[in-house]
Tab-separated table of C-alpha atoms in Angstrom:
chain	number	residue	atom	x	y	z
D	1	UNK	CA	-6.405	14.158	-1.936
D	2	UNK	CA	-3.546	11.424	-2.011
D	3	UNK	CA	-0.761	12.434	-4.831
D	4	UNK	CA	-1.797	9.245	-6.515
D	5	UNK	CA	-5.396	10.399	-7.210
D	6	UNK	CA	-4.113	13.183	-9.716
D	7	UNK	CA	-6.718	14.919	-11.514
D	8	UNK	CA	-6.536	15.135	-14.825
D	9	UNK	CA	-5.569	18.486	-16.010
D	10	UNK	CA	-3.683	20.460	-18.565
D	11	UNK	CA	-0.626	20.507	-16.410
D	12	UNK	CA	-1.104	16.945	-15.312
D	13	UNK	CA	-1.425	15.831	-19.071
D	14	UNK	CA	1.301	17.801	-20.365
D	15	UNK	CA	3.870	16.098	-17.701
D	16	UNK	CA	2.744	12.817	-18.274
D	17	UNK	CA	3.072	13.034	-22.430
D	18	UNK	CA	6.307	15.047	-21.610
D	19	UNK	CA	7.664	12.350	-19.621
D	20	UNK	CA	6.315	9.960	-22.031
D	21	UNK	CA	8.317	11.648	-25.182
D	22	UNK	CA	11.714	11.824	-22.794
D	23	UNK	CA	11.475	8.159	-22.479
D	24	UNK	CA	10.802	7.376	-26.047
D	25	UNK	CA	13.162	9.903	-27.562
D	26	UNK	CA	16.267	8.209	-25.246
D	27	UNK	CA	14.850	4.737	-25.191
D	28	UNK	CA	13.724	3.680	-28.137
D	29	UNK	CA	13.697	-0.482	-27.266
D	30	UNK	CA	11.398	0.786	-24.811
D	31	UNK	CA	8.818	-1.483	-24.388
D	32	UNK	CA	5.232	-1.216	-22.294
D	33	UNK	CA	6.330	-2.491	-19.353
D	34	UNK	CA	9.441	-0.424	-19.241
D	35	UNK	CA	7.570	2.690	-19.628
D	36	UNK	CA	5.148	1.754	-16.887
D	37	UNK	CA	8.263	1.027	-14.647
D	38	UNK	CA	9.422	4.209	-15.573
D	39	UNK	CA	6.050	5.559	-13.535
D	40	UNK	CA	6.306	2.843	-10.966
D	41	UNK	CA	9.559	4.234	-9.923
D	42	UNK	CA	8.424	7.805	-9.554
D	43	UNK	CA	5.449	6.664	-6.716
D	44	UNK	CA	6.920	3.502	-5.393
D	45	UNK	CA	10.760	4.817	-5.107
D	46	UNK	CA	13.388	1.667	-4.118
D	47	UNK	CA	11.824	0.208	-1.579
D	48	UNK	CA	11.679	-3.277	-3.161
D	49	UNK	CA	15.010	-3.991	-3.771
D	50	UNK	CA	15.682	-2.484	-0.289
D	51	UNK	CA	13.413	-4.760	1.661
D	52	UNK	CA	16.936	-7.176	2.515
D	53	UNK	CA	19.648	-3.891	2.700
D	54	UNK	CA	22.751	-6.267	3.027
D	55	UNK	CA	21.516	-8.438	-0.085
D	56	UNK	CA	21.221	-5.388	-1.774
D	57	UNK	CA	24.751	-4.351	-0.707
D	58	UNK	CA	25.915	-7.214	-2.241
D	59	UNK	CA	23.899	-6.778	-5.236
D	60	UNK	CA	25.261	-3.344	-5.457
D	61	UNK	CA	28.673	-4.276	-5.352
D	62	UNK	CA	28.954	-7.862	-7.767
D	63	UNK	CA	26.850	-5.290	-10.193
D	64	UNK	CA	29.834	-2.495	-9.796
D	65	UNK	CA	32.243	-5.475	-10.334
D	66	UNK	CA	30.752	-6.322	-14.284
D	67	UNK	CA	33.183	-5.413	-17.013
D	68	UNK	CA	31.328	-3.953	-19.816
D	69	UNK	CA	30.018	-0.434	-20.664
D	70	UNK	CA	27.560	1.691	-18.054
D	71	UNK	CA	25.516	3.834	-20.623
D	72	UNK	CA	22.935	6.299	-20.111
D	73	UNK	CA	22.722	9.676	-18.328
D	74	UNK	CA	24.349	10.164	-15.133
D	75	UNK	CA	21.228	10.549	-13.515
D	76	UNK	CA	17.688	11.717	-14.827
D	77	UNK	CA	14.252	11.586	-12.981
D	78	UNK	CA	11.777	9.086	-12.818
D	79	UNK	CA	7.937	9.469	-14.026
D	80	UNK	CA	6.072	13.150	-14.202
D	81	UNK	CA	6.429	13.969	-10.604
D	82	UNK	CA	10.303	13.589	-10.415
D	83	UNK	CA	10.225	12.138	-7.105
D	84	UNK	CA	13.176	9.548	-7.481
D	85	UNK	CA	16.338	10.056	-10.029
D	86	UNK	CA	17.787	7.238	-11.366
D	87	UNK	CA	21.547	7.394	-10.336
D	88	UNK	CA	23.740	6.055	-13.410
D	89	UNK	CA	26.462	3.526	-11.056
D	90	UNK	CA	29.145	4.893	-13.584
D	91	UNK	CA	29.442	7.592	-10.648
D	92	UNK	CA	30.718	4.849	-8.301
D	93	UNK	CA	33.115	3.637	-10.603
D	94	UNK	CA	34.606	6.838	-12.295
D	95	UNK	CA	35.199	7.537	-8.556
D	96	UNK	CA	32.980	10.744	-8.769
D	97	UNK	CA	30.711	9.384	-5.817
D	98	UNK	CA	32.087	6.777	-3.086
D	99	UNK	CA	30.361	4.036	-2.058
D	100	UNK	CA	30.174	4.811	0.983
D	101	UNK	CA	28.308	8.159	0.019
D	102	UNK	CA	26.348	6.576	-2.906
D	103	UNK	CA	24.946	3.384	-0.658
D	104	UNK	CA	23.666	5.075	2.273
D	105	UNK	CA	22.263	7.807	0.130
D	106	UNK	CA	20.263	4.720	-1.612
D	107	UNK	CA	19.213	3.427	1.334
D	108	UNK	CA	17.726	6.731	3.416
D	109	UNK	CA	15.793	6.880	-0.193
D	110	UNK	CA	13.174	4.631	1.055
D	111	UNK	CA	12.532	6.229	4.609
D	112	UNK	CA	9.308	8.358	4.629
D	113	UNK	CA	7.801	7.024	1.472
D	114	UNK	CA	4.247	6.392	1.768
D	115	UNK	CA	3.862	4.384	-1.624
D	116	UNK	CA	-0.006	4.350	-2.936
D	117	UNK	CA	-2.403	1.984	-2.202
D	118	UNK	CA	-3.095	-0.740	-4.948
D	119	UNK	CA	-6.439	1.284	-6.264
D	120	UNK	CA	-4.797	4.859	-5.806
D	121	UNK	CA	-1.807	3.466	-8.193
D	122	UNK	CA	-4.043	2.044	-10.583
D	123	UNK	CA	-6.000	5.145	-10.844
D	124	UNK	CA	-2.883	7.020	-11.615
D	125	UNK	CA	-1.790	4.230	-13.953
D	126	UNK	CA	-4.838	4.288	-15.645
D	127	UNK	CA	-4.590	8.017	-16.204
D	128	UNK	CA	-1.142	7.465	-17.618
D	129	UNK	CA	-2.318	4.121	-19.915
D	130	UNK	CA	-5.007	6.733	-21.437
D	131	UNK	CA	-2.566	9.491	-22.414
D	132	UNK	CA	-0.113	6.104	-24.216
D	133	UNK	CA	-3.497	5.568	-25.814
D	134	UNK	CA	-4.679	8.988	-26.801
D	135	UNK	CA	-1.099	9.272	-27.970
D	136	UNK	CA	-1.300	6.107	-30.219
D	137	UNK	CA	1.504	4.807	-28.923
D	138	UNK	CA	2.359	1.338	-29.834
D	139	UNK	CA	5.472	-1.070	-28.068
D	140	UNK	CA	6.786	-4.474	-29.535
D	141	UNK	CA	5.201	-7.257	-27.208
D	142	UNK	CA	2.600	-4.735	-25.827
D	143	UNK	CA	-0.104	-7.109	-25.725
D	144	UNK	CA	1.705	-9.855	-23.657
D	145	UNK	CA	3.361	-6.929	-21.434
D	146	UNK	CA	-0.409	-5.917	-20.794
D	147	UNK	CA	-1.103	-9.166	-19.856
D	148	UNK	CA	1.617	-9.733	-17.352
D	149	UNK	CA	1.087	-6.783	-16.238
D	150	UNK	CA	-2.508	-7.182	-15.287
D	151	UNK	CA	-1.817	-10.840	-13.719
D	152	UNK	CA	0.345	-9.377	-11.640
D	153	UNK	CA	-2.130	-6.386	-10.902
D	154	UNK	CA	-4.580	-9.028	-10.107
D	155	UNK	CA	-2.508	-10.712	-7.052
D	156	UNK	CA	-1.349	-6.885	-6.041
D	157	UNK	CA	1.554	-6.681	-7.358
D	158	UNK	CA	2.656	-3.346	-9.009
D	159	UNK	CA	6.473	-3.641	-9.280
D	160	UNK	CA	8.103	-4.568	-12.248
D	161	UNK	CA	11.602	-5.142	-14.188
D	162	UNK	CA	13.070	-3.747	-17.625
D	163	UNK	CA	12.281	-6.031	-20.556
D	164	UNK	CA	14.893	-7.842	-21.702
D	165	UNK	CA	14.948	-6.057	-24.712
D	166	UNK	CA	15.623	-2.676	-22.712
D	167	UNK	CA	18.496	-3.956	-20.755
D	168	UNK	CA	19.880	-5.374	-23.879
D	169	UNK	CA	20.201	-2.475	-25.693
D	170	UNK	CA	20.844	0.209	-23.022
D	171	UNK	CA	23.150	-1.047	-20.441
D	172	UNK	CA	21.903	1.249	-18.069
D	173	UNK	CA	23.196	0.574	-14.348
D	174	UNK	CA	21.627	2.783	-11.881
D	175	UNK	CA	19.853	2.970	-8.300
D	176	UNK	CA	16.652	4.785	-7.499
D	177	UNK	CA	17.469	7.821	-5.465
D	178	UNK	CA	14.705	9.924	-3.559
D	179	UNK	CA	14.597	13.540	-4.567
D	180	UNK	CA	15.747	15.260	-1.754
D	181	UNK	CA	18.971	12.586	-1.173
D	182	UNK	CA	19.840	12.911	-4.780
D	183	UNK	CA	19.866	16.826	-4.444
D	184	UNK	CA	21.721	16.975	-1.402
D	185	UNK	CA	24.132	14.602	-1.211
D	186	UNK	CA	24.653	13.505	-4.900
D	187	UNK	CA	24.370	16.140	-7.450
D	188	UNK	CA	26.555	18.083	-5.417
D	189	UNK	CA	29.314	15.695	-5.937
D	190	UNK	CA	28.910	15.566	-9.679
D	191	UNK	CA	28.599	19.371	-10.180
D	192	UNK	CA	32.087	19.240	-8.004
D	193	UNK	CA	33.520	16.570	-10.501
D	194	UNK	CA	32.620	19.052	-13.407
């Protein structure tokens, strides 16, 4: 069975609404489609802001450059599975992590990633959409964040980008780091920084 075709089980369930209560608990503005990128990032990992590495170098860096505050967690995982961390790029600044570490840490993050197919994802979402629901979950502008989201289902596409709202309120700058990168390389470095 692919790891997108999850059945749906206690232990399944539990991570999902687990995950689901983490996100809510820390981000409140949180709104549908930033929960569903939330999951997104757990199966689909970096890869498409990797697909041009030196324009996401530059990214990187003009994003490092912005005065203003870096909130959120140094790093916490993506989605049930854990798969990905988001990477707070406070680290980079504070001088905890080098760039030079950080970056190529980033970019190894997308080698071996076999992302789902468009109907194994949308089984998974699905799964996920039904626990929001059994949960009664509600989001402001869930309706029209639905309906994005489903256009862009429609043409196969399945990435998408913190509501405005989200970024507004959180200020959260971070990269997408696999796993077994972030484990390795990264946490190391904070845990030294302690």
């Amino acid at each position: 069975m692919n790891e997108a075709e999850l059945p749906l089980t206690p232990t399944v369930a539990d991570s999902i609404a687990e995950a689901l209560d983490y996100q809510l608990s820390h981000y409140p503005s949180s709104q549908y489609r930033d929960v569903y990128k939330n999951f997104m990032q757990d199966f689909f990992g970096p890869g498409h802001i990797l697909a041009d590495t030196a324009a996401s170098g530059r990214y990187l860096r003009q994003e490092l450059a912005e005065e203003g505050p870096f909130d959120g967690p140094l790093y916490e995982k993506t989605g049930f599975r854990g798969n990905f961390y988001r990477v707070n790029l406070s680290l980079i600044k504070d001088n905890v992590i080098s760039y030079e570490t950080f970056f190529p840490a980033f970019v190894e993050s997308v080698q071996g990633i076999i992302p789902p197919s468009g109907e194994e994802w949308m089984k998974t979402w699905n799964l996920i959409d039904s626990i929001i629901l059994a949960k009664g979950l509600h989001f402001p502008d869930e309706e029209t964040d639905r309906q994005a989201l489903a256009n862009q289902f429609a043409e196969g596409n399945y990435i998408a980008h913190h509501s405005r709202r989200f970024n507004d309120s959180v200020h959260f700058h971070y990269r997408i780091i696999s796993r077994d990168n972030f484990e390795k390389i990264i946490l190391p470095l904070i845990e030294k920084s302690e």
